Amino acid sequence: MTFLEKINYYMPELIQSLQETCIMLGYSMIITLLIGLPLGIALFLSNPSIKELNRNYYWAFNFLITFIRSFPYLLFVISLIPLTRLILGSAFGPYPSIIPLSIVGIAIFSRLVEQVLLDIPGEIKTLAESLGATKFKYIWNFILVESRSGIILAYTTTAVSMVSYSTVMGIVGGGGIGDFAIRYGYQSYENEIMYFSIIIIIISVFIIQMLGNNISRKLDKRK
């Protein structure tokens, strides 16, 4: 078969794998944003150099995030199979894959958010205190506004990393484009299909990065 004939032959499986990847990434990135952003703010506020909260909070959060990020991802996914099965009743498929992806995404994003917030000039806090801002208003109206461009870039970086992590899920039955590349490309000795899948992944990463860069540029207060 020619290359186009092969693509047409495997098209149903390719479309299904793309749908599975979208499910994994879509839900996990939403969870990452909803939990990772507040956790990143908590890390920032409890940082010993900020001294807004008891520093014990910081070391607890710091240990947990460092532990998750240092855990080999494939082994991390395998170790979570009992928990995933307990929560969802199954450990295989795109939906169970959301749990390990979300946990890793939260760890990555919260750490990046902390780093972005630590770069905020100290004058912002002084201004907020002089205006009598409450802690909530300080977070919402000052530090998030000041750091929104950097947070978008941090979220974009996390999304790019998650694309890479999602390709591993096929090894444990999660499906996705990575699983398609391995099963219908590498294991079937169809190198053209494997490289075509890799190109799709690379293009998706470029699109995510470009969108993130453009949004960040538009929200950058310095421009």
mmCIF file with all atom_site columns, C-alpha atoms in Angstrom:
data_model
loop_
_atom_site.group_PDB
_atom_site.id
_atom_site.type_symbol
_atom_site.label_atom_id
_atom_site.label_alt_id
_atom_site.label_comp_id
_atom_site.label_asym_id
_atom_site.label_entity_id
_atom_site.label_seq_id
_atom_site.pdbx_PDB_ins_code
_atom_site.Cartn_x
_atom_site.Cartn_y
_atom_site.Cartn_z
_atom_site.occupancy
_atom_site.B_iso_or_equiv
_atom_site.pdbx_formal_charge
_atom_site.auth_seq_id
_atom_site.auth_comp_id
_atom_site.auth_asym_id
_atom_site.auth_atom_id
_atom_site.pdbx_PDB_model_num
ATOM 1   C CA . MET A 1 1   ? 0.000   0.000  0.000  1.00 0.00 ? 1   MET A CA 1
ATOM 2   C CA . THR A 1 2   ? 1.054   3.570  -0.581 1.00 0.00 ? 2   THR A CA 1
ATOM 3   C CA . PHE A 1 3   ? 1.408   6.008  2.297  1.00 0.00 ? 3   PHE A CA 1
ATOM 4   C CA . LEU A 1 4   ? -1.987  7.624  1.623  1.00 0.00 ? 4   LEU A CA 1
ATOM 5   C CA . GLU A 1 5   ? -3.636  4.224  1.399  1.00 0.00 ? 5   GLU A CA 1
ATOM 6   C CA . LYS A 1 6   ? -2.171  3.282  4.770  1.00 0.00 ? 6   LYS A CA 1
ATOM 7   C CA . ILE A 1 7   ? -3.416  6.499  6.314  1.00 0.00 ? 7   ILE A CA 1
ATOM 8   C CA . ASN A 1 8   ? -6.883  5.889  4.900  1.00 0.00 ? 8   ASN A CA 1
ATOM 9   C CA . TYR A 1 9   ? -6.829  2.293  6.154  1.00 0.00 ? 9   TYR A CA 1
ATOM 10  C CA . TYR A 1 10  ? -5.908  3.281  9.709  1.00 0.00 ? 10  TYR A CA 1
ATOM 11  C CA . MET A 1 11  ? -8.036  6.453  9.744  1.00 0.00 ? 11  MET A CA 1
ATOM 12  C CA . PRO A 1 12  ? -10.804 5.091  12.046 1.00 0.00 ? 12  PRO A CA 1
ATOM 13  C CA . GLU A 1 13  ? -8.227  4.022  14.656 1.00 0.00 ? 13  GLU A CA 1
ATOM 14  C CA . LEU A 1 14  ? -6.389  7.329  14.255 1.00 0.00 ? 14  LEU A CA 1
ATOM 15  C CA . ILE A 1 15  ? -9.552  9.365  14.831 1.00 0.00 ? 15  ILE A CA 1
ATOM 16  C CA . GLN A 1 16  ? -10.407 7.282  17.890 1.00 0.00 ? 16  GLN A CA 1
ATOM 17  C CA . SER A 1 17  ? -6.908  7.749  19.308 1.00 0.00 ? 17  SER A CA 1
ATOM 18  C CA . LEU A 1 18  ? -7.129  11.510 18.810 1.00 0.00 ? 18  LEU A CA 1
ATOM 19  C CA . GLN A 1 19  ? -10.480 11.560 20.599 1.00 0.00 ? 19  GLN A CA 1
ATOM 20  C CA . GLU A 1 20  ? -8.973  9.610  23.494 1.00 0.00 ? 20  GLU A CA 1
ATOM 21  C CA . THR A 1 21  ? -6.068  12.046 23.705 1.00 0.00 ? 21  THR A CA 1
ATOM 22  C CA . CYS A 1 22  ? -8.457  15.012 23.707 1.00 0.00 ? 22  CYS A CA 1
ATOM 23  C CA . ILE A 1 23  ? -10.463 13.431 26.532 1.00 0.00 ? 23  ILE A CA 1
ATOM 24  C CA . MET A 1 24  ? -7.362  12.788 28.625 1.00 0.00 ? 24  MET A CA 1
ATOM 25  C CA . LEU A 1 25  ? -5.826  16.204 28.054 1.00 0.00 ? 25  LEU A CA 1
ATOM 26  C CA . GLY A 1 26  ? -9.062  18.202 28.184 1.00 0.00 ? 26  GLY A CA 1
ATOM 27  C CA . TYR A 1 27  ? -10.279 16.973 31.546 1.00 0.00 ? 27  TYR A CA 1
ATOM 28  C CA . SER A 1 28  ? -6.840  16.753 33.134 1.00 0.00 ? 28  SER A CA 1
ATOM 29  C CA . MET A 1 29  ? -5.958  20.312 32.135 1.00 0.00 ? 29  MET A CA 1
ATOM 30  C CA . ILE A 1 30  ? -9.228  21.628 33.582 1.00 0.00 ? 30  ILE A CA 1
ATOM 31  C CA . ILE A 1 31  ? -8.507  19.838 36.863 1.00 0.00 ? 31  ILE A CA 1
ATOM 32  C CA . THR A 1 32  ? -4.919  21.075 36.740 1.00 0.00 ? 32  THR A CA 1
ATOM 33  C CA . LEU A 1 33  ? -6.097  24.674 36.455 1.00 0.00 ? 33  LEU A CA 1
ATOM 34  C CA . LEU A 1 34  ? -8.760  24.425 39.161 1.00 0.00 ? 34  LEU A CA 1
ATOM 35  C CA . ILE A 1 35  ? -6.439  22.821 41.727 1.00 0.00 ? 35  ILE A CA 1
ATOM 36  C CA . GLY A 1 36  ? -2.951  23.755 40.541 1.00 0.00 ? 36  GLY A CA 1
ATOM 37  C CA . LEU A 1 37  ? -3.529  27.510 40.497 1.00 0.00 ? 37  LEU A CA 1
ATOM 38  C CA . PRO A 1 38  ? -4.777  27.770 44.119 1.00 0.00 ? 38  PRO A CA 1
ATOM 39  C CA . LEU A 1 39  ? -2.037  25.384 45.225 1.00 0.00 ? 39  LEU A CA 1
ATOM 40  C CA . GLY A 1 40  ? 0.581   27.514 43.462 1.00 0.00 ? 40  GLY A CA 1
ATOM 41  C CA . ILE A 1 41  ? -0.770  30.611 45.206 1.00 0.00 ? 41  ILE A CA 1
ATOM 42  C CA . ALA A 1 42  ? -0.651  28.771 48.541 1.00 0.00 ? 42  ALA A CA 1
ATOM 43  C CA . LEU A 1 43  ? 2.960   27.823 47.874 1.00 0.00 ? 43  LEU A CA 1
ATOM 44  C CA . PHE A 1 44  ? 3.747   31.460 47.132 1.00 0.00 ? 44  PHE A CA 1
ATOM 45  C CA . LEU A 1 45  ? 2.021   32.811 50.222 1.00 0.00 ? 45  LEU A CA 1
ATOM 46  C CA . SER A 1 46  ? 3.579   30.182 52.495 1.00 0.00 ? 46  SER A CA 1
ATOM 47  C CA . ASN A 1 47  ? 7.060   30.598 51.055 1.00 0.00 ? 47  ASN A CA 1
ATOM 48  C CA . PRO A 1 48  ? 9.546   31.413 53.853 1.00 0.00 ? 48  PRO A CA 1
ATOM 49  C CA . SER A 1 49  ? 10.555  34.586 52.016 1.00 0.00 ? 49  SER A CA 1
ATOM 50  C CA . ILE A 1 50  ? 6.946   35.829 51.991 1.00 0.00 ? 50  ILE A CA 1
ATOM 51  C CA . LYS A 1 51  ? 5.915   34.833 55.525 1.00 0.00 ? 51  LYS A CA 1
ATOM 52  C CA . GLU A 1 52  ? 2.187   35.212 54.966 1.00 0.00 ? 52  GLU A CA 1
ATOM 53  C CA . LEU A 1 53  ? 1.370   31.775 56.371 1.00 0.00 ? 53  LEU A CA 1
ATOM 54  C CA . ASN A 1 54  ? 3.055   29.300 58.690 1.00 0.00 ? 54  ASN A CA 1
ATOM 55  C CA . ARG A 1 55  ? 6.097   27.989 56.825 1.00 0.00 ? 55  ARG A CA 1
ATOM 56  C CA . ASN A 1 56  ? 5.121   24.429 57.806 1.00 0.00 ? 56  ASN A CA 1
ATOM 57  C CA . TYR A 1 57  ? 2.477   24.634 55.090 1.00 0.00 ? 57  TYR A CA 1
ATOM 58  C CA . TYR A 1 58  ? 5.156   25.405 52.559 1.00 0.00 ? 58  TYR A CA 1
ATOM 59  C CA . TRP A 1 59  ? 7.367   22.464 53.441 1.00 0.00 ? 59  TRP A CA 1
ATOM 60  C CA . ALA A 1 60  ? 4.387   20.103 53.376 1.00 0.00 ? 60  ALA A CA 1
ATOM 61  C CA . PHE A 1 61  ? 3.289   21.334 49.953 1.00 0.00 ? 61  PHE A CA 1
ATOM 62  C CA . ASN A 1 62  ? 6.870   21.446 48.724 1.00 0.00 ? 62  ASN A CA 1
ATOM 63  C CA . PHE A 1 63  ? 7.575   17.846 49.749 1.00 0.00 ? 63  PHE A CA 1
ATOM 64  C CA . LEU A 1 64  ? 4.389   16.536 48.133 1.00 0.00 ? 64  LEU A CA 1
ATOM 65  C CA . ILE A 1 65  ? 4.977   18.330 44.837 1.00 0.00 ? 65  ILE A CA 1
ATOM 66  C CA . THR A 1 66  ? 8.659   17.398 44.687 1.00 0.00 ? 66  THR A CA 1
ATOM 67  C CA . PHE A 1 67  ? 7.788   13.768 45.456 1.00 0.00 ? 67  PHE A CA 1
ATOM 68  C CA . ILE A 1 68  ? 5.246   13.584 42.619 1.00 0.00 ? 68  ILE A CA 1
ATOM 69  C CA . ARG A 1 69  ? 7.514   15.313 40.097 1.00 0.00 ? 69  ARG A CA 1
ATOM 70  C CA . SER A 1 70  ? 10.487  13.083 40.931 1.00 0.00 ? 70  SER A CA 1
ATOM 71  C CA . PHE A 1 71  ? 8.456   9.842  40.665 1.00 0.00 ? 71  PHE A CA 1
ATOM 72  C CA . PRO A 1 72  ? 9.090   8.031  37.329 1.00 0.00 ? 72  PRO A CA 1
ATOM 73  C CA . TYR A 1 73  ? 5.861   8.664  35.462 1.00 0.00 ? 73  TYR A CA 1
ATOM 74  C CA . LEU A 1 74  ? 5.234   5.167  34.140 1.00 0.00 ? 74  LEU A CA 1
ATOM 75  C CA . LEU A 1 75  ? 5.783   3.656  37.591 1.00 0.00 ? 75  LEU A CA 1
ATOM 76  C CA . PHE A 1 76  ? 3.605   6.408  39.060 1.00 0.00 ? 76  PHE A CA 1
ATOM 77  C CA . VAL A 1 77  ? 0.750   5.468  36.722 1.00 0.00 ? 77  VAL A CA 1
ATOM 78  C CA . ILE A 1 78  ? 1.120   1.782  37.574 1.00 0.00 ? 78  ILE A CA 1
ATOM 79  C CA . SER A 1 79  ? 1.203   2.480  41.323 1.00 0.00 ? 79  SER A CA 1
ATOM 80  C CA . LEU A 1 80  ? -2.059  4.456  41.015 1.00 0.00 ? 80  LEU A CA 1
ATOM 81  C CA . ILE A 1 81  ? -3.951  1.627  39.283 1.00 0.00 ? 81  ILE A CA 1
ATOM 82  C CA . PRO A 1 82  ? -5.557  0.399  42.567 1.00 0.00 ? 82  PRO A CA 1
ATOM 83  C CA . LEU A 1 83  ? -6.663  3.945  43.457 1.00 0.00 ? 83  LEU A CA 1
ATOM 84  C CA . THR A 1 84  ? -7.959  4.581  39.950 1.00 0.00 ? 84  THR A CA 1
ATOM 85  C CA . ARG A 1 85  ? -9.900  1.315  39.986 1.00 0.00 ? 85  ARG A CA 1
ATOM 86  C CA . LEU A 1 86  ? -11.322 2.181  43.408 1.00 0.00 ? 86  LEU A CA 1
ATOM 87  C CA . ILE A 1 87  ? -12.532 5.603  42.258 1.00 0.00 ? 87  ILE A CA 1
ATOM 88  C CA . LEU A 1 88  ? -13.771 4.821  38.744 1.00 0.00 ? 88  LEU A CA 1
ATOM 89  C CA . GLY A 1 89  ? -14.205 1.058  38.821 1.00 0.00 ? 89  GLY A CA 1
ATOM 90  C CA . SER A 1 90  ? -11.649 0.641  36.044 1.00 0.00 ? 90  SER A CA 1
ATOM 91  C CA . ALA A 1 91  ? -7.987  1.422  35.537 1.00 0.00 ? 91  ALA A CA 1
ATOM 92  C CA . PHE A 1 92  ? -7.903  1.238  31.744 1.00 0.00 ? 92  PHE A CA 1
ATOM 93  C CA . GLY A 1 93  ? -9.143  3.682  29.133 1.00 0.00 ? 93  GLY A CA 1
ATOM 94  C CA . PRO A 1 94  ? -8.952  7.433  28.587 1.00 0.00 ? 94  PRO A CA 1
ATOM 95  C CA . TYR A 1 95  ? -11.092 8.407  31.578 1.00 0.00 ? 95  TYR A CA 1
ATOM 96  C CA . PRO A 1 96  ? -9.071  6.505  34.221 1.00 0.00 ? 96  PRO A CA 1
ATOM 97  C CA . SER A 1 97  ? -5.962  8.035  32.662 1.00 0.00 ? 97  SER A CA 1
ATOM 98  C CA . ILE A 1 98  ? -7.211  11.457 33.729 1.00 0.00 ? 98  ILE A CA 1
ATOM 99  C CA . ILE A 1 99  ? -6.356  10.763 37.373 1.00 0.00 ? 99  ILE A CA 1
ATOM 100 C CA . PRO A 1 100 ? -2.561  10.260 37.064 1.00 0.00 ? 100 PRO A CA 1
ATOM 101 C CA . LEU A 1 101 ? -2.328  12.935 34.379 1.00 0.00 ? 101 LEU A CA 1
ATOM 102 C CA . SER A 1 102 ? -4.149  15.426 36.598 1.00 0.00 ? 102 SER A CA 1
ATOM 103 C CA . ILE A 1 103 ? -1.977  14.705 39.628 1.00 0.00 ? 103 ILE A CA 1
ATOM 104 C CA . VAL A 1 104 ? 1.224   15.231 37.648 1.00 0.00 ? 104 VAL A CA 1
ATOM 105 C CA . GLY A 1 105 ? -0.224  18.301 35.925 1.00 0.00 ? 105 GLY A CA 1
ATOM 106 C CA . ILE A 1 106 ? -1.160  19.855 39.278 1.00 0.00 ? 106 ILE A CA 1
ATOM 107 C CA . ALA A 1 107 ? 2.351   19.268 40.604 1.00 0.00 ? 107 ALA A CA 1
ATOM 108 C CA . ILE A 1 108 ? 3.998   20.842 37.547 1.00 0.00 ? 108 ILE A CA 1
ATOM 109 C CA . PHE A 1 109 ? 1.629   23.803 37.217 1.00 0.00 ? 109 PHE A CA 1
ATOM 110 C CA . SER A 1 110 ? 1.569   24.717 40.905 1.00 0.00 ? 110 SER A CA 1
ATOM 111 C CA . ARG A 1 111 ? 5.369   24.819 41.000 1.00 0.00 ? 111 ARG A CA 1
ATOM 112 C CA . LEU A 1 112 ? 5.504   27.010 37.893 1.00 0.00 ? 112 LEU A CA 1
ATOM 113 C CA . VAL A 1 113 ? 2.840   29.337 39.325 1.00 0.00 ? 113 VAL A CA 1
ATOM 114 C CA . GLU A 1 114 ? 4.871   29.729 42.497 1.00 0.00 ? 114 GLU A CA 1
ATOM 115 C CA . GLN A 1 115 ? 7.942   30.677 40.486 1.00 0.00 ? 115 GLN A CA 1
ATOM 116 C CA . VAL A 1 116 ? 5.964   33.212 38.460 1.00 0.00 ? 116 VAL A CA 1
ATOM 117 C CA . LEU A 1 117 ? 4.501   34.829 41.587 1.00 0.00 ? 117 LEU A CA 1
ATOM 118 C CA . LEU A 1 118 ? 7.891   35.026 43.280 1.00 0.00 ? 118 LEU A CA 1
ATOM 119 C CA . ASP A 1 119 ? 9.026   37.283 40.429 1.00 0.00 ? 119 ASP A CA 1
ATOM 120 C CA . ILE A 1 120 ? 6.378   39.894 41.257 1.00 0.00 ? 120 ILE A CA 1
ATOM 121 C CA . PRO A 1 121 ? 8.019   43.120 42.509 1.00 0.00 ? 121 PRO A CA 1
ATOM 122 C CA . GLY A 1 122 ? 7.709   43.697 46.247 1.00 0.00 ? 122 GLY A CA 1
ATOM 123 C CA . GLU A 1 123 ? 6.189   47.118 45.544 1.00 0.00 ? 123 GLU A CA 1
ATOM 124 C CA . ILE A 1 124 ? 2.935   45.396 44.551 1.00 0.00 ? 124 ILE A CA 1
ATOM 125 C CA . LYS A 1 125 ? 2.411   44.108 48.082 1.00 0.00 ? 125 LYS A CA 1
ATOM 126 C CA . THR A 1 126 ? 3.307   47.504 49.522 1.00 0.00 ? 126 THR A CA 1
ATOM 127 C CA . LEU A 1 127 ? 0.758   49.164 47.235 1.00 0.00 ? 127 LEU A CA 1
ATOM 128 C CA . ALA A 1 128 ? -1.938  46.670 48.196 1.00 0.00 ? 128 ALA A CA 1
ATOM 129 C CA . GLU A 1 129 ? -1.298  47.223 51.910 1.00 0.00 ? 129 GLU A CA 1
ATOM 130 C CA . SER A 1 130 ? -1.348  50.996 51.510 1.00 0.00 ? 130 SER A CA 1
ATOM 131 C CA . LEU A 1 131 ? -4.772  50.725 49.847 1.00 0.00 ? 131 LEU A CA 1
ATOM 132 C CA . GLY A 1 132 ? -6.085  48.538 52.644 1.00 0.00 ? 132 GLY A CA 1
ATOM 133 C CA . ALA A 1 133 ? -6.666  45.527 50.424 1.00 0.00 ? 133 ALA A CA 1
ATOM 134 C CA . THR A 1 134 ? -7.801  42.317 52.077 1.00 0.00 ? 134 THR A CA 1
ATOM 135 C CA . LYS A 1 135 ? -5.867  39.117 51.442 1.00 0.00 ? 135 LYS A CA 1
ATOM 136 C CA . PHE A 1 136 ? -8.459  38.011 48.868 1.00 0.00 ? 136 PHE A CA 1
ATOM 137 C CA . LYS A 1 137 ? -8.302  41.348 47.050 1.00 0.00 ? 137 LYS A CA 1
ATOM 138 C CA . TYR A 1 138 ? -4.508  41.262 47.225 1.00 0.00 ? 138 TYR A CA 1
ATOM 139 C CA . ILE A 1 139 ? -4.531  37.886 45.490 1.00 0.00 ? 139 ILE A CA 1
ATOM 140 C CA . TRP A 1 140 ? -7.310  38.614 43.009 1.00 0.00 ? 140 TRP A CA 1
ATOM 141 C CA . ASN A 1 141 ? -6.712  42.276 42.125 1.00 0.00 ? 141 ASN A CA 1
ATOM 142 C CA . PHE A 1 142 ? -2.958  42.516 42.478 1.00 0.00 ? 142 PHE A CA 1
ATOM 143 C CA . ILE A 1 143 ? -0.821  39.397 42.202 1.00 0.00 ? 143 ILE A CA 1
ATOM 144 C CA . LEU A 1 144 ? -3.029  37.563 39.670 1.00 0.00 ? 144 LEU A CA 1
ATOM 145 C CA . VAL A 1 145 ? -3.384  40.673 37.532 1.00 0.00 ? 145 VAL A CA 1
ATOM 146 C CA . GLU A 1 146 ? 0.328   41.379 37.708 1.00 0.00 ? 146 GLU A CA 1
ATOM 147 C CA . SER A 1 147 ? 1.323   37.786 36.910 1.00 0.00 ? 147 SER A CA 1
ATOM 148 C CA . ARG A 1 148 ? -1.414  36.746 34.465 1.00 0.00 ? 148 ARG A CA 1
ATOM 149 C CA . SER A 1 149 ? 0.925   36.720 31.471 1.00 0.00 ? 149 SER A CA 1
ATOM 150 C CA . GLY A 1 150 ? 3.436   34.500 33.250 1.00 0.00 ? 150 GLY A CA 1
ATOM 151 C CA . ILE A 1 151 ? 0.684   32.205 34.526 1.00 0.00 ? 151 ILE A CA 1
ATOM 152 C CA . ILE A 1 152 ? -0.575  31.709 30.970 1.00 0.00 ? 152 ILE A CA 1
ATOM 153 C CA . LEU A 1 153 ? 2.938   30.731 29.892 1.00 0.00 ? 153 LEU A CA 1
ATOM 154 C CA . ALA A 1 154 ? 3.195   28.377 32.872 1.00 0.00 ? 154 ALA A CA 1
ATOM 155 C CA . TYR A 1 155 ? -0.112  26.769 31.923 1.00 0.00 ? 155 TYR A CA 1
ATOM 156 C CA . THR A 1 156 ? 1.074   26.449 28.337 1.00 0.00 ? 156 THR A CA 1
ATOM 157 C CA . THR A 1 157 ? 4.293   24.779 29.451 1.00 0.00 ? 157 THR A CA 1
ATOM 158 C CA . THR A 1 158 ? 2.266   22.383 31.585 1.00 0.00 ? 158 THR A CA 1
ATOM 159 C CA . ALA A 1 159 ? -0.023  21.560 28.653 1.00 0.00 ? 159 ALA A CA 1
ATOM 160 C CA . VAL A 1 160 ? 2.968   20.791 26.435 1.00 0.00 ? 160 VAL A CA 1
ATOM 161 C CA . SER A 1 161 ? 4.371   18.487 29.109 1.00 0.00 ? 161 SER A CA 1
ATOM 162 C CA . MET A 1 162 ? 1.006   16.790 29.448 1.00 0.00 ? 162 MET A CA 1
ATOM 163 C CA . VAL A 1 163 ? 0.942   15.993 25.736 1.00 0.00 ? 163 VAL A CA 1
ATOM 164 C CA . SER A 1 164 ? 4.189   14.106 26.256 1.00 0.00 ? 164 SER A CA 1
ATOM 165 C CA . TYR A 1 165 ? 2.891   12.340 29.378 1.00 0.00 ? 165 TYR A CA 1
ATOM 166 C CA . SER A 1 166 ? -0.338  11.339 27.627 1.00 0.00 ? 166 SER A CA 1
ATOM 167 C CA . THR A 1 167 ? 1.588   9.333  25.038 1.00 0.00 ? 167 THR A CA 1
ATOM 168 C CA . VAL A 1 168 ? 2.727   6.996  27.825 1.00 0.00 ? 168 VAL A CA 1
ATOM 169 C CA . MET A 1 169 ? -0.835  6.104  28.827 1.00 0.00 ? 169 MET A CA 1
ATOM 170 C CA . GLY A 1 170 ? -1.177  3.627  25.968 1.00 0.00 ? 170 GLY A CA 1
ATOM 171 C CA . ILE A 1 171 ? 1.271   1.316  27.710 1.00 0.00 ? 171 ILE A CA 1
ATOM 172 C CA . VAL A 1 172 ? -1.218  0.822  30.551 1.00 0.00 ? 172 VAL A CA 1
ATOM 173 C CA . GLY A 1 173 ? -4.308  0.713  28.340 1.00 0.00 ? 173 GLY A CA 1
ATOM 174 C CA . GLY A 1 174 ? -5.111  4.400  28.312 1.00 0.00 ? 174 GLY A CA 1
ATOM 175 C CA . GLY A 1 175 ? -5.227  4.714  24.545 1.00 0.00 ? 175 GLY A CA 1
ATOM 176 C CA . GLY A 1 176 ? -4.427  7.931  22.741 1.00 0.00 ? 176 GLY A CA 1
ATOM 177 C CA . ILE A 1 177 ? -2.174  8.939  19.894 1.00 0.00 ? 177 ILE A CA 1
ATOM 178 C CA . GLY A 1 178 ? 0.899   7.484  21.590 1.00 0.00 ? 178 GLY A CA 1
ATOM 179 C CA . ASP A 1 179 ? -0.787  4.109  21.831 1.00 0.00 ? 179 ASP A CA 1
ATOM 180 C CA . PHE A 1 180 ? -1.752  4.367  18.166 1.00 0.00 ? 180 PHE A CA 1
ATOM 181 C CA . ALA A 1 181 ? 1.862   5.105  17.187 1.00 0.00 ? 181 ALA A CA 1
ATOM 182 C CA . ILE A 1 182 ? 3.144   2.103  19.128 1.00 0.00 ? 182 ILE A CA 1
ATOM 183 C CA . ARG A 1 183 ? 0.494   -0.449 18.165 1.00 0.00 ? 183 ARG A CA 1
ATOM 184 C CA . TYR A 1 184 ? -0.172  0.427  14.534 1.00 0.00 ? 184 TYR A CA 1
ATOM 185 C CA . GLY A 1 185 ? 3.232   1.892  13.831 1.00 0.00 ? 185 GLY A CA 1
ATOM 186 C CA . TYR A 1 186 ? 6.132   0.414  15.763 1.00 0.00 ? 186 TYR A CA 1
ATOM 187 C CA . GLN A 1 187 ? 4.712   -2.998 16.669 1.00 0.00 ? 187 GLN A CA 1
ATOM 188 C CA . SER A 1 188 ? 3.180   -3.493 13.206 1.00 0.00 ? 188 SER A CA 1
ATOM 189 C CA . TYR A 1 189 ? 6.438   -2.460 11.506 1.00 0.00 ? 189 TYR A CA 1
ATOM 190 C CA . GLU A 1 190 ? 4.615   0.441  9.839  1.00 0.00 ? 190 GLU A CA 1
ATOM 191 C CA . ASN A 1 191 ? 7.263   3.100  10.342 1.00 0.00 ? 191 ASN A CA 1
ATOM 192 C CA . GLU A 1 192 ? 5.405   5.564  8.152  1.00 0.00 ? 192 GLU A CA 1
ATOM 193 C CA . ILE A 1 193 ? 2.378   5.393  10.442 1.00 0.00 ? 193 ILE A CA 1
ATOM 194 C CA . MET A 1 194 ? 4.583   5.854  13.507 1.00 0.00 ? 194 MET A CA 1
ATOM 195 C CA . TYR A 1 195 ? 6.324   8.910  12.057 1.00 0.00 ? 195 TYR A CA 1
ATOM 196 C CA . PHE A 1 196 ? 2.994   10.333 10.908 1.00 0.00 ? 196 PHE A CA 1
ATOM 197 C CA . SER A 1 197 ? 1.706   10.030 14.487 1.00 0.00 ? 197 SER A CA 1
ATOM 198 C CA . ILE A 1 198 ? 4.831   11.745 15.792 1.00 0.00 ? 198 ILE A CA 1
ATOM 199 C CA . ILE A 1 199 ? 4.289   14.604 13.339 1.00 0.00 ? 199 ILE A CA 1
ATOM 200 C CA . ILE A 1 200 ? 0.720   15.014 14.621 1.00 0.00 ? 200 ILE A CA 1
ATOM 201 C CA . ILE A 1 201 ? 2.025   15.224 18.197 1.00 0.00 ? 201 ILE A CA 1
ATOM 202 C CA . ILE A 1 202 ? 4.689   17.767 17.234 1.00 0.00 ? 202 ILE A CA 1
ATOM 203 C CA . ILE A 1 203 ? 2.172   19.914 15.349 1.00 0.00 ? 203 ILE A CA 1
ATOM 204 C CA . SER A 1 204 ? -0.224  19.857 18.312 1.00 0.00 ? 204 SER A CA 1
ATOM 205 C CA . VAL A 1 205 ? 2.587   20.987 20.624 1.00 0.00 ? 205 VAL A CA 1
ATOM 206 C CA . PHE A 1 206 ? 3.453   23.861 18.268 1.00 0.00 ? 206 PHE A CA 1
ATOM 207 C CA . ILE A 1 207 ? -0.205  24.938 18.156 1.00 0.00 ? 207 ILE A CA 1
ATOM 208 C CA . ILE A 1 208 ? -0.535  24.865 21.952 1.00 0.00 ? 208 ILE A CA 1
ATOM 209 C CA . GLN A 1 209 ? 2.697   26.831 22.369 1.00 0.00 ? 209 GLN A CA 1
ATOM 210 C CA . MET A 1 210 ? 1.724   29.452 19.791 1.00 0.00 ? 210 MET A CA 1
ATOM 211 C CA . LEU A 1 211 ? -1.719  29.956 21.325 1.00 0.00 ? 211 LEU A CA 1
ATOM 212 C CA . GLY A 1 212 ? -0.219  30.289 24.778 1.00 0.00 ? 212 GLY A CA 1
ATOM 213 C CA . ASN A 1 213 ? 2.420   32.755 23.601 1.00 0.00 ? 213 ASN A CA 1
ATOM 214 C CA . ASN A 1 214 ? -0.160  34.911 21.807 1.00 0.00 ? 214 ASN A CA 1
ATOM 215 C CA . ILE A 1 215 ? -2.544  35.013 24.773 1.00 0.00 ? 215 ILE A CA 1
ATOM 216 C CA . SER A 1 216 ? 0.318   35.772 27.143 1.00 0.00 ? 216 SER A CA 1
ATOM 217 C CA . ARG A 1 217 ? 1.567   38.575 24.909 1.00 0.00 ? 217 ARG A CA 1
ATOM 218 C CA . LYS A 1 218 ? -1.885  40.184 24.811 1.00 0.00 ? 218 LYS A CA 1
ATOM 219 C CA . LEU A 1 219 ? -2.226  40.004 28.603 1.00 0.00 ? 219 LEU A CA 1
ATOM 220 C CA . ASP A 1 220 ? 1.280   41.262 29.347 1.00 0.00 ? 220 ASP A CA 1
ATOM 221 C CA . LYS A 1 221 ? 0.910   44.513 31.286 1.00 0.00 ? 221 LYS A CA 1
ATOM 222 C CA . ARG A 1 222 ? 4.444   45.559 30.431 1.00 0.00 ? 222 ARG A CA 1
ATOM 223 C CA . LYS A 1 223 ? 3.519   46.077 26.770 1.00 0.00 ? 223 LYS A CA 1
#
